[in-house]
Amino acid sequence: NAGVTQTPKFQVLKTGQSMTLQCAQDMNHEYMSWYRQDPGMGLRLIHYSVGAGITDQGEVPNGYNVSRSTTEDFPLRLLSAAPSQTSVYFCASSYGGSGGNTIYFGEGSWLTVV
Amino acid sequence: SQQGEEDPQALSIQEGENATMNCSYKTSINNLQWYRQNSGRGLAHLILIRSNEREKHSGRLRVTLDTSKKSSSLLITASRAADTASYFCATAGNSGGSNYKLTFGKGTLLTVNP
């Protein structure tokens, strides 16, 4: 049981390049999400998914694209990288249902856009 | 916008002392969660308290929730140098299925000196 796995851990991009951050979970969780964390800030929600084939926008979705073709995977695509997207990105997953469920986070992906 | 706001932003104590961190939020919640983040690492879930609960304990951690004041506190007793980390509160909303979408505060940086 690996939990939530993110790759790559570190990446440097040039402005305008595109890339995909990978996220996979092996806990059969329905819900998956992507957050970004900037210096001195908490995490902000980018996109989320409530199940395969269903995605929606979070607080800061601009410049990012997601898809959810399987329960296990939830990749985050940067369409045309900008310096403002330099950040640490965290993928998270949890079971469905109401009443509160523990959310499990990956170890993070450090992205620098130059 | 960030719902949870931690106080203080930074806290420095001696080993063996207790550490108290506070979190205030603005809108009604389904649950409130506390997370810990070691420098350069992902977030680790500490404790979840539901809106109908007032206090929860887990080992040396004690969390309280006052929904009338829209505030929560995290107490770490008998602190250790290994407790040095950033601590974040995060709230989950009440609308259907939104309990998996967390809104984070900016965090409290706790330093425990040996």
mmCIF file of C-alpha atoms in Angstrom, chain B residues 8-50:
data_model
loop_
_atom_site.group_PDB
_atom_site.id
_atom_site.type_symbol
_atom_site.label_atom_id
_atom_site.label_comp_id
_atom_site.label_asym_id
_atom_site.label_seq_id
_atom_site.Cartn_x
_atom_site.Cartn_y
_atom_site.Cartn_z
ATOM 1 C CA PRO B 8 0.242 32.729 16.136
ATOM 2 C CA GLN B 9 2.125 32.662 12.840
ATOM 3 C CA ALA B 10 5.213 31.445 14.661
ATOM 4 C CA LEU B 11 5.772 29.907 18.086
ATOM 5 C CA SER B 12 9.059 29.040 19.760
ATOM 6 C CA ILE B 13 9.095 26.999 22.980
ATOM 7 C CA GLN B 14 11.395 24.796 25.023
ATOM 8 C CA GLU B 15 11.211 21.041 25.014
ATOM 9 C CA GLY B 16 8.714 19.795 27.590
ATOM 10 C CA GLU B 17 6.498 22.845 27.387
ATOM 11 C CA ASN B 18 3.008 22.818 25.931
ATOM 12 C CA ALA B 19 2.244 24.444 22.589
ATOM 13 C CA THR B 20 -1.131 25.927 21.765
ATOM 14 C CA MET B 21 -2.156 26.996 18.299
ATOM 15 C CA ASN B 22 -5.437 28.601 17.382
ATOM 16 C CA CYS B 23 -7.497 28.606 14.220
ATOM 17 C CA SER B 24 -10.404 30.835 13.299
ATOM 18 C CA TYR B 25 -12.721 30.392 10.340
ATOM 19 C CA LYS B 26 -15.539 32.311 8.758
ATOM 20 C CA THR B 27 -18.303 30.064 7.421
ATOM 21 C CA SER B 28 -20.114 27.007 8.732
ATOM 22 C CA ILE B 29 -18.198 23.771 8.468
ATOM 23 C CA ASN B 30 -18.725 20.039 8.302
ATOM 24 C CA ASN B 31 -15.415 19.319 9.986
ATOM 25 C CA LEU B 32 -12.061 20.858 10.808
ATOM 26 C CA GLN B 33 -8.767 19.081 10.403
ATOM 27 C CA TRP B 34 -5.253 19.726 11.624
ATOM 28 C CA TYR B 35 -2.219 18.830 9.583
ATOM 29 C CA ARG B 36 1.477 18.863 10.213
ATOM 30 C CA GLN B 37 4.140 19.598 7.612
ATOM 31 C CA ASN B 38 7.819 19.033 8.181
ATOM 32 C CA SER B 39 10.097 21.242 6.150
ATOM 33 C CA GLY B 40 10.235 20.077 2.539
ATOM 34 C CA ARG B 41 7.706 17.307 3.051
ATOM 35 C CA GLY B 42 4.049 16.590 2.440
ATOM 36 C CA LEU B 43 1.229 17.063 4.882
ATOM 37 C CA ALA B 44 0.465 14.528 7.560
ATOM 38 C CA HIS B 45 -3.051 14.305 8.931
ATOM 39 C CA LEU B 46 -3.167 14.746 12.705
ATOM 40 C CA ILE B 47 -6.774 14.860 13.776
ATOM 41 C CA LEU B 48 -10.266 15.536 12.454
ATOM 42 C CA ILE B 49 -13.035 17.022 14.550
ATOM 43 C CA ARG B 50 -16.596 17.138 13.313
#
